[in-house]
Amino acid sequence: MTANAPLGRRQPSLPNPVPPTESEPGWTRRTCSSPAIIKRYESKKKGRTMSPRLRAAGPEDAEGIALLHADSWRRHYRGAYSDSYLDGDILTDRLSVWSSRLVAPTHSMTAVAEDHAGLAGFVHVVFDDDDLWGSLVDNLHVAHDRQRTGVGMTLLARAVEAVAQEATGKSLYLWVQEQNVSAQRFYRAMGGNCSERAPISPPGGVPSRLNGKPDKLRFTWPDTSALARTTDR
């Protein structure tokens, strides 16, 4: 295993991040195994799990998801994306994206996690996105005040289930910004391999929206059946 408030009628908070979808040339192979980090992560989350309600997202969820997505970008992408861009009207952009996605989903799945307070997180998966790496978890975000409560693991498990049901292959991958250490820690704990590194594409293709030349990391799961066992612990 990223906006400004959770869902419902309250401001969503931040989630665990997800990076751009583009495949880019010139990657550098990298390993990212760290048993010590994984052990610390798992010890911290003990006793703090919850069971949110999961359901398929529909057009009526576009606003809440966009709010959470925008909050997540502002919390996690600052430093990689420019302040002027993040402090601007990114909510309108996210609302446009999610309105289109949820009205006419194409070979993809979006699920939301809800609790007594409203939207706790969401996940969006594109099936068979890449011939080599498999299906893409394009977005996995957890509201800021629901992090480390098991919501991220629940959403990842739903993504794995959807891939098993809908995709032709068993592989799964996602992108994480290199600066987003907490998300990397989570995905390592879930058995993800940090396989490659690449430049982050500027939002909307506008170079001024980036700070310098930030990188992103590809985390991979060659076989989602192994990930399913991890999320089912």
PDB file of C-alpha atoms in Angstrom:
ATOM      1  CA  MET A   1       0.000   0.000   0.000  1.00  0.00           C
ATOM      2  CA  THR A   2      -3.681   8.338  -1.122  1.00  0.00           C
ATOM      3  CA  ALA A   3      -7.300  14.245  -0.014  1.00  0.00           C
ATOM      4  CA  ASN A   4      -8.784  15.931   2.692  1.00  0.00           C
ATOM      5  CA  ALA A   5     -11.713  14.315   4.423  1.00  0.00           C
ATOM      6  CA  PRO A   6     -13.478  10.983   4.717  1.00  0.00           C
ATOM      7  CA  LEU A   7     -16.958  10.602   3.480  1.00  0.00           C
ATOM      8  CA  GLY A   8     -20.517  11.091   4.218  1.00  0.00           C
ATOM      9  CA  ARG A   9     -21.448  14.502   5.294  1.00  0.00           C
ATOM     10  CA  ARG A  10     -18.275  14.979   7.295  1.00  0.00           C
ATOM     11  CA  GLN A  11     -14.946  16.016   5.848  1.00  0.00           C
ATOM     12  CA  PRO A  12     -13.009  12.912   4.817  1.00  0.00           C
ATOM     13  CA  SER A  13      -9.474  12.396   6.002  1.00  0.00           C
ATOM     14  CA  LEU A  14      -6.394  10.975   4.506  1.00  0.00           C
ATOM     15  CA  PRO A  15      -5.766   7.504   3.268  1.00  0.00           C
ATOM     16  CA  ASN A  16      -3.004   5.217   2.257  1.00  0.00           C
ATOM     17  CA  PRO A  17      -1.721   6.349  -1.131  1.00  0.00           C
ATOM     18  CA  VAL A  18      -1.617   5.087  -4.591  1.00  0.00           C
ATOM     19  CA  PRO A  19       0.395   6.458  -7.435  1.00  0.00           C
ATOM     20  CA  PRO A  20      -0.127   7.075 -11.125  1.00  0.00           C
ATOM     21  CA  THR A  21      -1.001   4.320 -13.557  1.00  0.00           C
ATOM     22  CA  GLU A  22       1.399   5.061 -16.374  1.00  0.00           C
ATOM     23  CA  SER A  23       4.059   2.527 -17.235  1.00  0.00           C
ATOM     24  CA  GLU A  24       7.309   4.328 -17.844  1.00  0.00           C
ATOM     25  CA  PRO A  25      10.628   3.222 -19.352  1.00  0.00           C
ATOM     26  CA  GLY A  26      14.003   3.294 -17.688  1.00  0.00           C
ATOM     27  CA  TRP A  27      13.218   1.581 -14.409  1.00  0.00           C
ATOM     28  CA  THR A  28      15.804   0.600 -11.821  1.00  0.00           C
ATOM     29  CA  ARG A  29      15.386  -2.807 -10.195  1.00  0.00           C
ATOM     30  CA  ARG A  30      15.237  -2.533  -6.409  1.00  0.00           C
ATOM     31  CA  THR A  31      14.501  -4.820  -3.473  1.00  0.00           C
ATOM     32  CA  CYS A  32      12.646  -3.536  -0.432  1.00  0.00           C
ATOM     33  CA  SER A  33      12.440  -6.307   2.123  1.00  0.00           C
ATOM     34  CA  SER A  34      12.616  -5.202   5.754  1.00  0.00           C
ATOM     35  CA  PRO A  35      11.454  -7.776   8.334  1.00  0.00           C
ATOM     36  CA  ALA A  36      12.162  -5.340  11.193  1.00  0.00           C
ATOM     37  CA  ILE A  37       9.871  -2.688   9.718  1.00  0.00           C
ATOM     38  CA  ILE A  38       7.167  -5.276   9.092  1.00  0.00           C
ATOM     39  CA  LYS A  39       7.427  -6.522  12.679  1.00  0.00           C
ATOM     40  CA  ARG A  40       7.077  -2.983  14.065  1.00  0.00           C
ATOM     41  CA  TYR A  41       4.083  -2.314  11.817  1.00  0.00           C
ATOM     42  CA  GLU A  42       2.281  -5.490  12.828  1.00  0.00           C
ATOM     43  CA  SER A  43       2.928  -4.950  16.539  1.00  0.00           C
ATOM     44  CA  LYS A  44       1.465  -1.440  16.345  1.00  0.00           C
ATOM     45  CA  LYS A  45      -1.731  -2.546  14.643  1.00  0.00           C
ATOM     46  CA  LYS A  46      -2.479  -5.373  17.087  1.00  0.00           C
ATOM     47  CA  GLY A  47      -5.682  -4.798  18.979  1.00  0.00           C
ATOM     48  CA  ARG A  48      -6.702  -1.869  16.774  1.00  0.00           C
ATOM     49  CA  THR A  49      -8.548  -3.630  13.968  1.00  0.00           C
ATOM     50  CA  MET A  50     -12.100  -2.958  12.908  1.00  0.00           C
ATOM     51  CA  SER A  51     -14.576  -4.473  10.481  1.00  0.00           C
ATOM     52  CA  PRO A  52     -16.011  -1.782   8.207  1.00  0.00           C
ATOM     53  CA  ARG A  53     -18.911  -2.508   5.906  1.00  0.00           C
ATOM     54  CA  LEU A  54     -17.864  -3.020   2.298  1.00  0.00           C
ATOM     55  CA  ARG A  55     -20.032  -2.377  -0.739  1.00  0.00           C
ATOM     56  CA  ALA A  56     -19.674  -1.572  -4.406  1.00  0.00           C
ATOM     57  CA  ALA A  57     -19.367   2.153  -5.120  1.00  0.00           C
ATOM     58  CA  GLY A  58     -21.952   3.867  -7.293  1.00  0.00           C
ATOM     59  CA  PRO A  59     -22.381   7.304  -8.913  1.00  0.00           C
ATOM     60  CA  GLU A  60     -23.825   8.643  -5.644  1.00  0.00           C
ATOM     61  CA  ASP A  61     -20.441   8.019  -3.964  1.00  0.00           C
ATOM     62  CA  ALA A  62     -18.445  10.242  -6.320  1.00  0.00           C
ATOM     63  CA  GLU A  63     -18.481  13.293  -4.046  1.00  0.00           C
ATOM     64  CA  GLY A  64     -17.401  11.477  -0.898  1.00  0.00           C
ATOM     65  CA  ILE A  65     -14.657   9.564  -2.694  1.00  0.00           C
ATOM     66  CA  ALA A  66     -13.414  12.754  -4.363  1.00  0.00           C
ATOM     67  CA  LEU A  67     -13.227  14.518  -0.989  1.00  0.00           C
ATOM     68  CA  LEU A  68     -11.226  11.684   0.530  1.00  0.00           C
ATOM     69  CA  HIS A  69      -8.996  11.422  -2.524  1.00  0.00           C
ATOM     70  CA  ALA A  70      -8.230  15.147  -2.501  1.00  0.00           C
ATOM     71  CA  ASP A  71      -7.475  15.083   1.216  1.00  0.00           C
ATOM     72  CA  SER A  72      -5.135  12.153   0.742  1.00  0.00           C
ATOM     73  CA  TRP A  73      -3.204  13.931  -2.008  1.00  0.00           C
ATOM     74  CA  ARG A  74      -2.789  17.006   0.168  1.00  0.00           C
ATOM     75  CA  ARG A  75      -1.534  14.982   3.108  1.00  0.00           C
ATOM     76  CA  HIS A  76       0.683  12.461   1.300  1.00  0.00           C
ATOM     77  CA  TYR A  77       1.763  14.013  -1.981  1.00  0.00           C
ATOM     78  CA  ARG A  78       2.938  17.363  -0.640  1.00  0.00           C
ATOM     79  CA  GLY A  79       6.601  17.642  -1.478  1.00  0.00           C
ATOM     80  CA  ALA A  80       6.208  15.615  -4.672  1.00  0.00           C
ATOM     81  CA  TYR A  81       3.341  17.747  -5.987  1.00  0.00           C
ATOM     82  CA  SER A  82       3.648  21.531  -5.767  1.00  0.00           C
ATOM     83  CA  ASP A  83       1.875  23.406  -2.967  1.00  0.00           C
ATOM     84  CA  SER A  84       0.191  25.689  -5.473  1.00  0.00           C
ATOM     85  CA  TYR A  85      -1.368  22.692  -7.180  1.00  0.00           C
ATOM     86  CA  LEU A  86      -2.417  20.870  -4.008  1.00  0.00           C
ATOM     87  CA  ASP A  87      -3.828  24.032  -2.433  1.00  0.00           C
ATOM     88  CA  GLY A  88      -5.819  24.778  -5.563  1.00  0.00           C
ATOM     89  CA  ASP A  89      -9.100  23.279  -6.698  1.00  0.00           C
ATOM     90  CA  ILE A  90      -8.039  19.640  -6.945  1.00  0.00           C
ATOM     91  CA  LEU A  91     -11.441  18.594  -5.570  1.00  0.00           C
ATOM     92  CA  THR A  92     -13.127  19.615  -8.826  1.00  0.00           C
ATOM     93  CA  ASP A  93     -10.629  17.515 -10.758  1.00  0.00           C
ATOM     94  CA  ARG A  94     -11.111  14.476  -8.508  1.00  0.00           C
ATOM     95  CA  LEU A  95     -14.893  14.848  -8.661  1.00  0.00           C
ATOM     96  CA  SER A  96     -14.765  14.846 -12.458  1.00  0.00           C
ATOM     97  CA  VAL A  97     -12.613  11.712 -12.470  1.00  0.00           C
ATOM     98  CA  TRP A  98     -14.786   9.791 -10.040  1.00  0.00           C
ATOM     99  CA  SER A  99     -18.068  10.866 -11.579  1.00  0.00           C
ATOM    100  CA  SER A 100     -16.889   9.439 -14.904  1.00  0.00           C
ATOM    101  CA  ARG A 101     -15.470   6.264 -13.400  1.00  0.00           C
ATOM    102  CA  LEU A 102     -18.535   5.405 -11.363  1.00  0.00           C
ATOM    103  CA  VAL A 103     -21.095   6.186 -14.040  1.00  0.00           C
ATOM    104  CA  ALA A 104     -19.422   3.997 -16.638  1.00  0.00           C
ATOM    105  CA  PRO A 105     -16.913   1.578 -15.047  1.00  0.00           C
ATOM    106  CA  THR A 106     -14.683  -0.196 -17.567  1.00  0.00           C
ATOM    107  CA  HIS A 107     -13.086  -3.532 -16.610  1.00  0.00           C
ATOM    108  CA  SER A 108     -12.608  -2.226 -13.094  1.00  0.00           C
ATOM    109  CA  MET A 109     -14.001  -2.384  -9.570  1.00  0.00           C
ATOM    110  CA  THR A 110     -14.466   0.324  -6.954  1.00  0.00           C
ATOM    111  CA  ALA A 111     -15.475  -0.533  -3.401  1.00  0.00           C
ATOM    112  CA  VAL A 112     -16.046   1.680  -0.373  1.00  0.00           C
ATOM    113  CA  ALA A 113     -15.572   0.857   3.299  1.00  0.00           C
ATOM    114  CA  GLU A 114     -18.004   2.502   5.715  1.00  0.00           C
ATOM    115  CA  ASP A 115     -18.383   2.645   9.473  1.00  0.00           C
ATOM    116  CA  HIS A 116     -20.638   4.484  11.905  1.00  0.00           C
ATOM    117  CA  ALA A 117     -19.034   7.812  10.947  1.00  0.00           C
ATOM    118  CA  GLY A 118     -19.296   7.410   7.181  1.00  0.00           C
ATOM    119  CA  LEU A 119     -16.671   6.734   4.529  1.00  0.00           C
ATOM    120  CA  ALA A 120     -13.608   5.046   6.003  1.00  0.00           C
ATOM    121  CA  GLY A 121     -11.808   4.313   2.744  1.00  0.00           C
ATOM    122  CA  PHE A 122     -12.057   3.108  -0.833  1.00  0.00           C
ATOM    123  CA  VAL A 123     -10.208   0.970  -3.356  1.00  0.00           C
ATOM    124  CA  HIS A 124     -10.209   1.032  -7.150  1.00  0.00           C
ATOM    125  CA  VAL A 125      -8.809  -1.859  -9.205  1.00  0.00           C
ATOM    126  CA  VAL A 126      -8.219  -2.008 -12.964  1.00  0.00           C
ATOM    127  CA  PHE A 127      -8.242  -5.639 -14.112  1.00  0.00           C
ATOM    128  CA  ASP A 128      -5.465  -6.983 -16.369  1.00  0.00           C
ATOM    129  CA  ASP A 129      -3.928  -3.526 -16.671  1.00  0.00           C
ATOM    130  CA  ASP A 130      -0.434  -4.739 -17.592  1.00  0.00           C
ATOM    131  CA  ASP A 131       0.629  -7.884 -19.455  1.00  0.00           C
ATOM    132  CA  LEU A 132       3.578  -8.430 -17.123  1.00  0.00           C
ATOM    133  CA  TRP A 133       2.435  -7.049 -13.776  1.00  0.00           C
ATOM    134  CA  GLY A 134      -1.265  -7.892 -13.915  1.00  0.00           C
ATOM    135  CA  SER A 135      -4.149  -5.961 -12.365  1.00  0.00           C
ATOM    136  CA  LEU A 136      -3.562  -2.495 -10.932  1.00  0.00           C
ATOM    137  CA  VAL A 137      -4.695  -1.187  -7.554  1.00  0.00           C
ATOM    138  CA  ASP A 138      -4.941   2.327  -8.915  1.00  0.00           C
ATOM    139  CA  ASN A 139      -6.269   3.807  -5.671  1.00  0.00           C
ATOM    140  CA  LEU A 140      -6.390   2.607  -2.090  1.00  0.00           C
ATOM    141  CA  HIS A 141      -7.098   5.341   0.427  1.00  0.00           C
ATOM    142  CA  VAL A 142      -8.034   5.213   4.092  1.00  0.00           C
ATOM    143  CA  ALA A 143      -9.444   8.186   5.965  1.00  0.00           C
ATOM    144  CA  HIS A 144      -6.815   9.789   8.195  1.00  0.00           C
ATOM    145  CA  ASP A 145      -8.611   9.054  11.459  1.00  0.00           C
ATOM    146  CA  ARG A 146      -9.221   5.407  10.451  1.00  0.00           C
ATOM    147  CA  GLN A 147      -5.656   4.469   9.620  1.00  0.00           C
ATOM    148  CA  ARG A 148      -4.095   1.537  11.473  1.00  0.00           C
ATOM    149  CA  THR A 149      -7.528   0.150  12.298  1.00  0.00           C
ATOM    150  CA  GLY A 150      -7.597  -2.611   9.675  1.00  0.00           C
ATOM    151  CA  VAL A 151      -9.463  -0.689   6.974  1.00  0.00           C
ATOM    152  CA  GLY A 152      -6.543  -0.753   4.534  1.00  0.00           C
ATOM    153  CA  MET A 153      -6.132  -4.500   4.908  1.00  0.00           C
ATOM    154  CA  THR A 154      -9.869  -5.016   4.413  1.00  0.00           C
ATOM    155  CA  LEU A 155      -9.826  -2.960   1.221  1.00  0.00           C
ATOM    156  CA  LEU A 156      -6.767  -4.766  -0.106  1.00  0.00           C
ATOM    157  CA  ALA A 157      -8.458  -8.088   0.593  1.00  0.00           C
ATOM    158  CA  ARG A 158     -11.479  -6.900  -1.422  1.00  0.00           C
ATOM    159  CA  ALA A 159      -9.150  -6.010  -4.305  1.00  0.00           C
ATOM    160  CA  VAL A 160      -7.623  -9.486  -4.187  1.00  0.00           C
ATOM    161  CA  GLU A 161     -11.072 -11.064  -4.197  1.00  0.00           C
ATOM    162  CA  ALA A 162     -12.140  -8.984  -7.194  1.00  0.00           C
ATOM    163  CA  VAL A 163      -9.000  -9.915  -9.141  1.00  0.00           C
ATOM    164  CA  ALA A 164      -9.622 -13.601  -8.458  1.00  0.00           C
ATOM    165  CA  GLN A 165     -13.174 -13.244  -9.755  1.00  0.00           C
ATOM    166  CA  GLU A 166     -12.719 -10.902 -12.709  1.00  0.00           C
ATOM    167  CA  ALA A 167      -9.114 -10.858 -13.968  1.00  0.00           C
ATOM    168  CA  THR A 168      -7.538 -13.396 -16.314  1.00  0.00           C
ATOM    169  CA  GLY A 169      -4.255 -13.434 -14.356  1.00  0.00           C
ATOM    170  CA  LYS A 170      -3.341 -13.673 -10.679  1.00  0.00           C
ATOM    171  CA  SER A 171      -0.754 -10.876 -10.519  1.00  0.00           C
ATOM    172  CA  LEU A 172      -1.377  -7.538  -8.813  1.00  0.00           C
ATOM    173  CA  TYR A 173       0.613  -4.322  -8.527  1.00  0.00           C
ATOM    174  CA  LEU A 174       0.391  -0.697  -7.469  1.00  0.00           C
ATOM    175  CA  TRP A 175       2.472   2.467  -7.312  1.00  0.00           C
ATOM    176  CA  VAL A 176       3.611   4.293  -4.182  1.00  0.00           C
ATOM    177  CA  GLN A 177       5.400   7.623  -4.090  1.00  0.00           C
ATOM    178  CA  GLU A 178       8.941   7.168  -2.828  1.00  0.00           C
ATOM    179  CA  GLN A 179       8.395   9.786  -0.127  1.00  0.00           C
ATOM    180  CA  ASN A 180       5.366   7.930   1.246  1.00  0.00           C
ATOM    181  CA  VAL A 181       7.187   5.708   3.722  1.00  0.00           C
ATOM    182  CA  SER A 182       4.106   4.744   5.747  1.00  0.00           C
ATOM    183  CA  ALA A 183       2.357   3.319   2.672  1.00  0.00           C
ATOM    184  CA  GLN A 184       5.494   1.383   1.738  1.00  0.00           C
ATOM    185  CA  ARG A 185       5.599  -0.065   5.253  1.00  0.00           C
ATOM    186  CA  PHE A 186       2.001  -1.227   4.938  1.00  0.00           C
ATOM    187  CA  TYR A 187       2.481  -2.890   1.552  1.00  0.00           C
ATOM    188  CA  ARG A 188       5.665  -4.619   2.693  1.00  0.00           C
ATOM    189  CA  ALA A 189       3.729  -5.982   5.670  1.00  0.00           C
ATOM    190  CA  MET A 190       1.197  -7.309   3.169  1.00  0.00           C
ATOM    191  CA  GLY A 191       3.926  -9.232   1.352  1.00  0.00           C
ATOM    192  CA  GLY A 192       4.473  -6.771  -1.498  1.00  0.00           C
ATOM    193  CA  ASN A 193       7.810  -6.688  -3.316  1.00  0.00           C
ATOM    194  CA  CYS A 194       9.269  -3.304  -4.213  1.00  0.00           C
ATOM    195  CA  SER A 195      10.245  -4.185  -7.780  1.00  0.00           C
ATOM    196  CA  GLU A 196      11.002  -1.003  -9.672  1.00  0.00           C
ATOM    197  CA  ARG A 197      11.413   2.721  -9.524  1.00  0.00           C
ATOM    198  CA  ALA A 198      10.312   5.390 -11.999  1.00  0.00           C
ATOM    199  CA  PRO A 199       9.697   9.135 -12.294  1.00  0.00           C
ATOM    200  CA  ILE A 200       6.282  10.368 -11.212  1.00  0.00           C
ATOM    201  CA  SER A 201       4.219  11.706 -14.100  1.00  0.00           C
ATOM    202  CA  PRO A 202       2.985  15.268 -13.526  1.00  0.00           C
ATOM    203  CA  PRO A 203      -0.755  15.506 -12.833  1.00  0.00           C
ATOM    204  CA  GLY A 204      -2.578  16.336 -16.038  1.00  0.00           C
ATOM    205  CA  GLY A 205       0.747  16.297 -17.849  1.00  0.00           C
ATOM    206  CA  VAL A 206       1.661  19.742 -16.462  1.00  0.00           C
ATOM    207  CA  PRO A 207       5.334  19.731 -15.327  1.00  0.00           C
ATOM    208  CA  SER A 208       4.905  22.748 -13.018  1.00  0.00           C
ATOM    209  CA  ARG A 209       2.623  20.668 -10.813  1.00  0.00           C
ATOM    210  CA  LEU A 210       5.637  18.652  -9.619  1.00  0.00           C
ATOM    211  CA  ASN A 211       8.371  19.642  -7.196  1.00  0.00           C
ATOM    212  CA  GLY A 212      11.587  18.694  -8.926  1.00  0.00           C
ATOM    213  CA  LYS A 213      11.790  15.110 -10.152  1.00  0.00           C
ATOM    214  CA  PRO A 214      10.125  12.844  -7.563  1.00  0.00           C
ATOM    215  CA  ASP A 215      10.031   9.082  -7.997  1.00  0.00           C
ATOM    216  CA  LYS A 216       7.475   6.357  -7.430  1.00  0.00           C
ATOM    217  CA  LEU A 217       7.941   2.669  -6.547  1.00  0.00           C
ATOM    218  CA  ARG A 218       6.160  -0.318  -8.024  1.00  0.00           C
ATOM    219  CA  PHE A 219       4.992  -2.865  -5.450  1.00  0.00           C
ATOM    220  CA  THR A 220       4.054  -6.258  -6.861  1.00  0.00           C
ATOM    221  CA  TRP A 221       2.350  -9.495  -5.892  1.00  0.00           C
ATOM    222  CA  PRO A 222       3.010 -12.154  -8.585  1.00  0.00           C
ATOM    223  CA  ASP A 223       0.314 -14.407  -7.165  1.00  0.00           C
ATOM    224  CA  THR A 224      -2.678 -12.914  -5.355  1.00  0.00           C
ATOM    225  CA  SER A 225      -3.439 -16.244  -3.691  1.00  0.00           C
ATOM    226  CA  ALA A 226      -0.427 -15.580  -1.429  1.00  0.00           C
ATOM    227  CA  LEU A 227      -1.698 -12.062  -0.715  1.00  0.00           C
ATOM    228  CA  ALA A 228      -5.127 -13.494   0.073  1.00  0.00           C
ATOM    229  CA  ARG A 229      -3.551 -15.611   2.811  1.00  0.00           C
ATOM    230  CA  THR A 230      -1.786 -12.533   4.190  1.00  0.00           C
ATOM    231  CA  THR A 231      -4.931 -10.394   4.356  1.00  0.00           C
ATOM    232  CA  ASP A 232      -6.847 -13.284   5.901  1.00  0.00           C
ATOM    233  CA  ARG A 233      -4.560 -13.524   8.941  1.00  0.00           C
TER     234      ARG A 233
END
